[in-house]
Coordinates of C-alpha atoms in Angstrom, one line a residue:
M7 CA 0.3 0.0 0.0
L8 CA 1.7 3.2 -1.0
T9 CA 0.3 5.3 1.7
R10 CA 1.9 2.8 4.1
A11 CA 5.1 3.5 2.2
I12 CA 5.3 6.4 2.6
E13 CA 4.8 6.8 5.5
L14 CA 7.5 4.3 6.8
A15 CA 10.1 5.6 4.2
E16 CA 9.1 9.1 5.9
S17 CA 9.5 8.9 8.7
A18 CA 12.4 6.4 8.5
G19 CA 14.6 9.1 6.9
L20 CA 14.9 7.3 4.2
L21 CA 13.9 10.7 1.1
D22 CA 14.8 8.9 -2.4
Q23 CA 11.8 5.6 -1.2
A24 CA 9.4 8.2 0.2
A25 CA 9.8 10.2 -3.1
R26 CA 9.5 7.6 -5.7
A27 CA 6.4 6.1 -3.5
H28 CA 5.1 9.8 -3.8
N29 CA 5.1 10.2 -7.4
N30 CA 4.1 6.5 -7.6
L31 CA 0.6 7.0 -5.7
G32 CA 0.9 10.5 -7.6
V33 CA 0.4 8.6 -11.5
R34 CA -2.1 6.4 -10.2
L35 CA -4.5 8.9 -8.7
I36 CA -6.8 9.8 -11.4
V37 CA -8.1 13.6 -9.0
P38 CA -5.5 15.8 -10.5
K39 CA -5.3 17.7 -6.9
A40 CA -4.6 15.5 -4.9
A41 CA -2.0 14.1 -7.6
R42 CA -0.6 17.3 -7.5
E43 CA 0.2 17.7 -3.9
H44 CA 2.1 14.0 -4.1
F45 CA 4.3 15.5 -6.5
L46 CA 5.1 18.8 -4.8
R47 CA 6.5 16.9 -2.0
A48 CA 8.4 14.2 -4.3
A49 CA 10.2 17.3 -5.7
E50 CA 10.8 18.5 -2.2
L51 CA 12.2 15.3 -1.0
Q52 CA 14.3 15.3 -4.0
R53 CA 15.5 19.0 -3.5
Q54 CA 17.1 18.0 0.1
R55 CA 18.9 15.2 -1.8
G56 CA 19.7 17.1 -4.6
E57 CA 19.0 15.3 -7.6
I58 CA 17.9 18.2 -9.9
A59 CA 16.7 15.5 -12.8
S60 CA 14.4 14.0 -10.4
E61 CA 13.1 17.1 -9.0
V62 CA 12.3 18.6 -12.0
F63 CA 9.8 15.5 -13.3
S64 CA 8.5 15.9 -10.3
A65 CA 7.9 19.5 -10.7
C66 CA 6.9 19.6 -14.0
N67 CA 4.4 17.0 -13.2
A68 CA 3.3 18.9 -10.4
A69 CA 2.9 21.9 -12.7
N70 CA 0.9 19.7 -15.6
E71 CA -1.8 18.7 -12.9
S72 CA -2.1 22.6 -12.3
L73 CA -2.4 22.7 -16.2
W74 CA -5.6 19.8 -16.0
L75 CA -7.1 21.8 -12.8
G76 CA -7.1 25.4 -15.0
D77 CA -4.4 26.7 -12.7
L78 CA -2.7 29.1 -15.0
A79 CA -1.3 31.0 -12.2
A80 CA 0.2 28.5 -10.4
V81 CA 2.2 27.1 -13.4
E82 CA 3.7 30.8 -14.4
K83 CA 4.8 30.5 -10.7
A84 CA 6.6 27.1 -11.6
L85 CA 8.2 28.2 -15.1
P86 CA 10.8 30.1 -13.4
S87 CA 12.3 28.0 -10.7
L88 CA 11.9 25.0 -13.5
R89 CA 14.0 26.9 -16.4
Q90 CA 16.9 26.7 -14.0
L91 CA 17.2 23.5 -12.7
P92 CA 17.5 22.4 -16.0
D93 CA 21.0 24.2 -16.5
A94 CA 22.3 22.4 -13.5
A95 CA 21.5 19.2 -14.6
E96 CA 23.7 16.4 -16.2
K97 CA 21.8 15.9 -19.1
P98 CA 19.4 19.6 -19.5
G99 CA 18.2 18.4 -23.2
T100 CA 15.3 16.8 -22.4
M101 CA 14.7 18.8 -18.7
T102 CA 14.5 21.5 -20.3
L103 CA 12.3 19.7 -23.1
R104 CA 10.4 18.8 -19.7
S105 CA 10.1 22.8 -18.4
R106 CA 9.4 24.0 -22.7
G107 CA 6.1 21.3 -22.6
L108 CA 5.1 23.0 -19.7
E109 CA 5.1 26.7 -21.7
F110 CA 4.3 24.9 -24.2
G111 CA 0.5 24.4 -22.8
L112 CA 0.6 27.5 -20.8
L113 CA 0.6 29.6 -24.4
R114 CA -1.5 27.2 -25.6
Y115 CA -4.0 27.6 -22.8
Q116 CA -3.9 31.3 -23.2
G117 CA -4.5 30.8 -26.9
R118 CA -0.7 32.0 -28.5
L119 CA -0.2 29.3 -30.3
A120 CA 2.8 30.5 -32.7
E121 CA 4.7 31.6 -29.6
A122 CA 3.6 27.8 -28.5
I123 CA 5.8 26.6 -31.9
D124 CA 8.3 28.2 -31.0
E125 CA 9.2 26.9 -27.7
Y126 CA 8.6 23.3 -28.8
M127 CA 10.8 24.1 -32.5
A128 CA 13.4 24.9 -29.9
A129 CA 12.8 22.1 -28.0
I130 CA 13.4 20.0 -30.9
R131 CA 16.4 21.8 -32.0
L132 CA 17.9 19.9 -28.3
E133 CA 16.6 16.7 -28.7
P134 CA 15.2 16.4 -32.2
E135 CA 15.0 12.5 -31.9
D136 CA 12.0 13.2 -28.9
T137 CA 9.0 12.4 -30.8
Y138 CA 7.1 14.0 -27.7
A139 CA 7.8 18.0 -29.3
Y140 CA 7.1 16.9 -32.7
K141 CA 2.9 15.8 -31.6
R142 CA 3.1 18.8 -29.5
V143 CA 3.8 21.2 -32.9
C144 CA 1.2 19.1 -34.7
D145 CA -1.2 20.3 -32.1
C146 CA -0.9 23.7 -33.2
I147 CA -0.1 23.7 -36.3
G148 CA -4.3 23.6 -37.5
G149 CA -4.5 27.5 -36.6
L150 CA -1.4 28.4 -39.1
D151 CA -2.3 29.8 -42.5
P152 CA -2.0 27.2 -45.4
G153 CA 1.2 29.0 -45.9
D154 CA 3.4 28.8 -42.8
R155 CA 1.5 25.3 -41.8
T156 CA 3.9 24.0 -45.1
A157 CA 6.3 25.4 -43.7
V158 CA 6.4 24.1 -39.7
L159 CA 5.7 20.6 -41.5
G160 CA 8.4 20.8 -43.2
Q161 CA 11.0 21.5 -40.5
L162 CA 9.0 18.9 -38.6
E163 CA 10.6 16.1 -41.8
E164 CA 13.5 18.1 -41.7
S165 CA 14.5 17.3 -38.0
M166 CA 13.7 13.8 -38.3
M167 CA 15.2 13.0 -40.7
R168 CA 18.6 14.3 -39.1
G169 CA 18.2 11.4 -36.8
S170 CA 20.8 8.2 -36.5
G171 CA 19.5 4.6 -36.5
H172 CA 15.9 3.7 -36.8
L173 CA 13.3 6.3 -37.0
H174 CA 11.9 5.4 -33.6
G175 CA 10.0 8.5 -33.9
A176 CA 7.8 8.2 -37.0
R177 CA 4.8 7.0 -36.2
D178 CA 4.3 9.1 -33.2
L179 CA 4.8 11.4 -36.1
A180 CA 2.9 10.0 -39.3
L181 CA -0.2 9.1 -37.2
A182 CA -0.4 13.5 -35.4
V183 CA -0.2 14.7 -39.0
A184 CA -2.4 12.1 -40.2
S185 CA -5.2 13.1 -37.3
R186 CA -4.7 17.2 -38.2
Q187 CA -3.4 17.1 -41.9
G188 CA -5.4 13.9 -43.4
L189 CA -4.0 10.4 -44.3
Q190 CA -3.0 11.6 -47.8
R191 CA -0.5 14.1 -46.0
A192 CA 1.4 12.0 -43.4
L193 CA 1.1 9.0 -46.5
S194 CA 3.4 11.5 -48.8
M195 CA 5.6 11.9 -45.9
V196 CA 5.9 9.0 -45.1
E197 CA 6.6 7.2 -48.4
R198 CA 9.2 9.9 -48.5
W199 CA 11.9 8.8 -45.9
R200 CA 10.7 5.2 -47.1
C201 CA 12.8 6.0 -50.4
E202 CA 15.7 7.4 -48.3
R203 CA 15.4 4.9 -45.5
P204 CA 14.6 1.2 -47.1
D205 CA 15.4 -0.2 -45.0
D206 CA 14.1 0.9 -41.9
P207 CA 10.6 -1.1 -40.3
E208 CA 10.1 2.1 -38.4
L209 CA 8.7 3.3 -41.5
V210 CA 6.7 0.7 -42.1
E211 CA 5.2 0.5 -38.9
A212 CA 4.8 4.0 -39.4
H213 CA 2.6 3.6 -43.1
A214 CA 0.9 0.7 -41.8
D215 CA -0.5 2.4 -38.5
I216 CA -2.1 5.4 -40.3
L217 CA -3.7 2.6 -43.2
L218 CA -4.9 0.9 -39.9
E219 CA -5.6 4.0 -38.2
Y220 CA -7.0 6.7 -40.8
G221 CA -7.7 4.4 -44.3
Q222 CA -10.4 3.1 -45.8
G223 CA -11.1 -0.1 -43.2
R224 CA -10.9 -3.4 -44.4
T225 CA -9.0 -2.3 -48.0
S226 CA -6.2 -0.7 -46.1
A227 CA -6.3 -3.3 -43.5
G228 CA -5.4 -5.7 -46.2
E229 CA -2.7 -3.5 -47.5
A230 CA -1.5 -3.1 -44.1
I231 CA -0.6 -7.5 -44.0
V232 CA 0.9 -7.0 -47.2
L233 CA 3.5 -4.3 -46.3
L234 CA 3.5 -5.9 -42.5
R235 CA 4.2 -9.4 -43.6
E236 CA 6.9 -8.2 -45.9
A237 CA 8.5 -6.1 -43.4
L238 CA 9.1 -9.3 -41.1
A239 CA 10.3 -11.4 -43.8
R240 CA 12.8 -9.2 -43.3
F241 CA 12.9 -8.0 -39.7
P242 CA 12.1 -11.5 -37.8
S243 CA 12.6 -9.7 -34.8
H244 CA 10.3 -7.1 -34.5
D245 CA 7.3 -7.1 -32.7
D246 CA 6.3 -4.1 -32.8
L247 CA 5.2 -4.8 -36.5
R248 CA 4.0 -7.9 -35.5
L249 CA 1.7 -5.9 -32.7
S250 CA 0.2 -3.5 -36.4
L251 CA -0.3 -7.0 -38.5
A252 CA -2.6 -8.5 -35.0
R253 CA -4.3 -5.3 -35.4
A254 CA -4.9 -5.0 -38.6
H255 CA -6.2 -9.0 -38.9
S256 CA -8.6 -7.5 -36.1
V257 CA -10.4 -5.2 -38.4
L258 CA -10.5 -8.2 -41.2
L259 CA -12.3 -10.1 -38.6
E260 CA -9.5 -12.9 -39.4
E261 CA -9.7 -14.4 -35.6
G262 CA -7.4 -17.4 -36.3
E263 CA -4.8 -15.4 -38.0
E264 CA -4.7 -13.8 -35.2
M265 CA -4.8 -15.9 -33.1
A266 CA -1.5 -17.0 -34.4
V267 CA -0.2 -13.6 -34.5
W268 CA -0.3 -12.8 -31.2
G269 CA 0.5 -16.3 -29.9
S270 CA 3.9 -15.7 -31.5
I271 CA 4.4 -12.4 -29.6
L272 CA 3.7 -13.8 -26.4
A273 CA 6.4 -16.6 -27.0
R274 CA 8.4 -13.8 -27.3
S275 CA 7.1 -12.0 -24.3
P276 CA 5.2 -14.3 -22.2
T277 CA 4.9 -11.3 -19.5
H278 CA 2.8 -9.0 -22.8
V279 CA -0.4 -8.3 -20.4
F280 CA -2.0 -6.9 -23.6
G281 CA -1.6 -9.6 -26.0
L282 CA -3.5 -12.1 -23.0
T283 CA -6.5 -9.7 -22.8
R284 CA -6.4 -10.1 -26.2
L285 CA -6.2 -13.5 -26.9
S286 CA -8.8 -13.4 -23.6
A287 CA -11.4 -12.2 -25.4
L288 CA -10.9 -13.8 -29.0
H289 CA -11.7 -17.3 -26.9
E290 CA -14.6 -16.3 -25.1
R291 CA -15.9 -14.7 -28.8
R292 CA -15.8 -18.2 -29.7
G293 CA -17.8 -19.6 -26.2
E294 CA -13.6 -20.9 -25.2
M295 CA -14.5 -19.8 -21.3
A296 CA -12.2 -21.7 -19.5
E297 CA -9.5 -20.4 -21.1
A298 CA -10.6 -16.8 -22.0
R299 CA -10.5 -17.0 -17.5
E300 CA -7.2 -18.6 -17.2
F301 CA -5.5 -16.0 -20.5
L302 CA -7.0 -13.2 -17.8
E303 CA -5.6 -15.1 -14.5
H304 CA -2.1 -15.4 -16.5
A305 CA -2.6 -11.5 -16.4
T306 CA -2.8 -10.7 -12.7
H307 CA -0.7 -12.5 -11.7
I308 CA 1.7 -11.5 -13.5
A309 CA 1.2 -7.6 -13.3
P310 CA -0.6 -8.0 -10.2
L311 CA -0.7 -3.8 -10.2
S312 CA -2.6 -3.4 -13.5
H313 CA -5.9 -1.6 -12.5
D314 CA -6.9 -2.8 -16.0
A315 CA -6.0 -6.5 -15.5
W316 CA -8.2 -6.8 -12.3
R317 CA -11.0 -5.2 -14.3
N318 CA -11.0 -7.3 -17.5
L319 CA -10.8 -10.3 -15.3
A320 CA -14.2 -8.7 -13.2
D321 CA -15.5 -8.0 -16.3
H322 CA -15.1 -12.0 -17.7
M323 CA -16.9 -12.8 -14.5
S324 CA -19.8 -10.4 -14.9
R325 CA -20.6 -11.6 -18.2
S326 CA -19.7 -15.0 -17.2
G327 CA -22.4 -14.7 -14.5
L328 CA -20.6 -15.3 -11.5
P329 CA -20.6 -12.1 -9.4
L330 CA -19.8 -13.5 -6.3
E331 CA -16.1 -14.2 -8.0
A332 CA -16.5 -10.7 -9.4
I333 CA -16.3 -9.4 -6.3
E334 CA -14.0 -12.0 -4.6
V335 CA -11.2 -10.2 -7.7
L336 CA -11.9 -7.1 -7.2
R337 CA -11.5 -7.5 -3.4
Q338 CA -8.3 -8.8 -4.7
A339 CA -7.1 -6.0 -6.8
L340 CA -7.9 -4.4 -4.2
A341 CA -5.4 -5.8 -1.7
H342 CA -3.2 -4.8 -4.6
V343 CA -3.8 -1.3 -5.3
P344 CA -6.0 0.0 -2.6
E345 CA -5.8 3.2 -4.4
S346 CA -7.6 2.4 -7.7
I347 CA -10.6 4.8 -7.6
G348 CA -12.5 3.1 -10.9
L349 CA -11.6 -0.7 -9.1
R350 CA -13.0 0.3 -5.6
R351 CA -16.5 2.2 -7.5
Y352 CA -17.2 -1.2 -9.7
L353 CA -16.5 -3.3 -6.7
I354 CA -19.3 -0.7 -4.3
D355 CA -21.2 -1.2 -7.5
V356 CA -21.7 -4.7 -7.3
L357 CA -21.9 -5.5 -3.8
I358 CA -24.7 -3.0 -3.8
D359 CA -26.1 -4.7 -6.7
M360 CA -26.2 -8.0 -5.2
G361 CA -27.1 -6.5 -1.6
M362 CA -23.9 -6.4 0.3
E363 CA -24.3 -2.4 1.7
A364 CA -22.6 -3.3 4.2
E365 CA -19.4 -4.0 2.4
A366 CA -20.0 -1.2 0.1
L367 CA -20.7 0.9 2.6
A368 CA -17.0 -0.7 4.7
K369 CA -15.2 0.3 0.9
A370 CA -15.9 3.5 0.8
R371 CA -14.9 4.3 4.1
E372 CA -11.9 2.6 3.4
G373 CA -11.8 4.7 0.2
T374 CA -12.1 8.0 2.6
G375 CA -9.3 7.0 4.5
I376 CA -6.5 6.6 1.2
F377 CA -8.6 9.7 -0.1
P378 CA -10.0 11.8 2.7
D379 CA -10.5 14.8 0.6
G380 CA -13.9 13.5 -0.2
A381 CA -13.7 11.4 -3.3
Y382 CA -15.9 8.5 -2.0
M383 CA -18.0 11.0 -0.1

């Protein structure tokens, strides 16, 4: 239980462990105000230890929660110190990118899109292979004139192609362009990249994924399968290509082929939780409920902190007409992740449906102990 871990670590003066626990809890919370408090405390503890990079990470997370809350004054207050911290870090580029990300978010909220783009283009010059900045620029270019939009996209392409080795960020950039500028613009971009780098499997993945995400349904899925099979013949160890291939078979409702692809992925990565979940769904669709349950139980065993794994297993029990088993699954889930608001609410709802109001009330009261600011009032 992270709240107990925090208490123990802070009381024992274990600042590093306490800071990590605060960050882990902040990431899991869906209440921005509560998450911000944990990130701020983590930053304070890391400052005491002189861990500059970690402090920037935590402080930026806290400021991001302020953006979610619409507390622009808090973001503006935090930015001056965040601008100074990266200068003292061993690798300032990434830290500068995080602080610039906050400036970008603030500028976007204020409607100053041209300035936001300038901030992120500066960040790209520092870290040309970090696609986070590329995607944020794509968020803004829709508000530009067509000529300016084309110029900015040209700069993004040029920066991307300067990267060494495989272009791991190509997929993210291609999807961002497709979502904001259309499929044809993204396809022409990726085809240029593939002409320049014909031996890069990341570009095949980008090409296939924009077809699957923004293409013409079954027709585009068929085109993606051809691309992916050819690429896997050349790059058999590239599992991301297999993930795209599994998705393409799913679009075409080719269950047997999809199951075979997931089987090959799990043979290489047996702890792939999403793969286990997807195989479970395919078995359930065939009426093979025992096999479906086995895959989901294995997922909770190998990933006991995964909220999705527990929820999927509880959902399966409910669909199987086993509400008491679903309740037991959710009890076990909360023993592993007591801070999960979603799982706790799920359990409370099922308990009420089953007429077990006393336990439902007890679980709600436990929630108020974890979140005294009112999440379960």
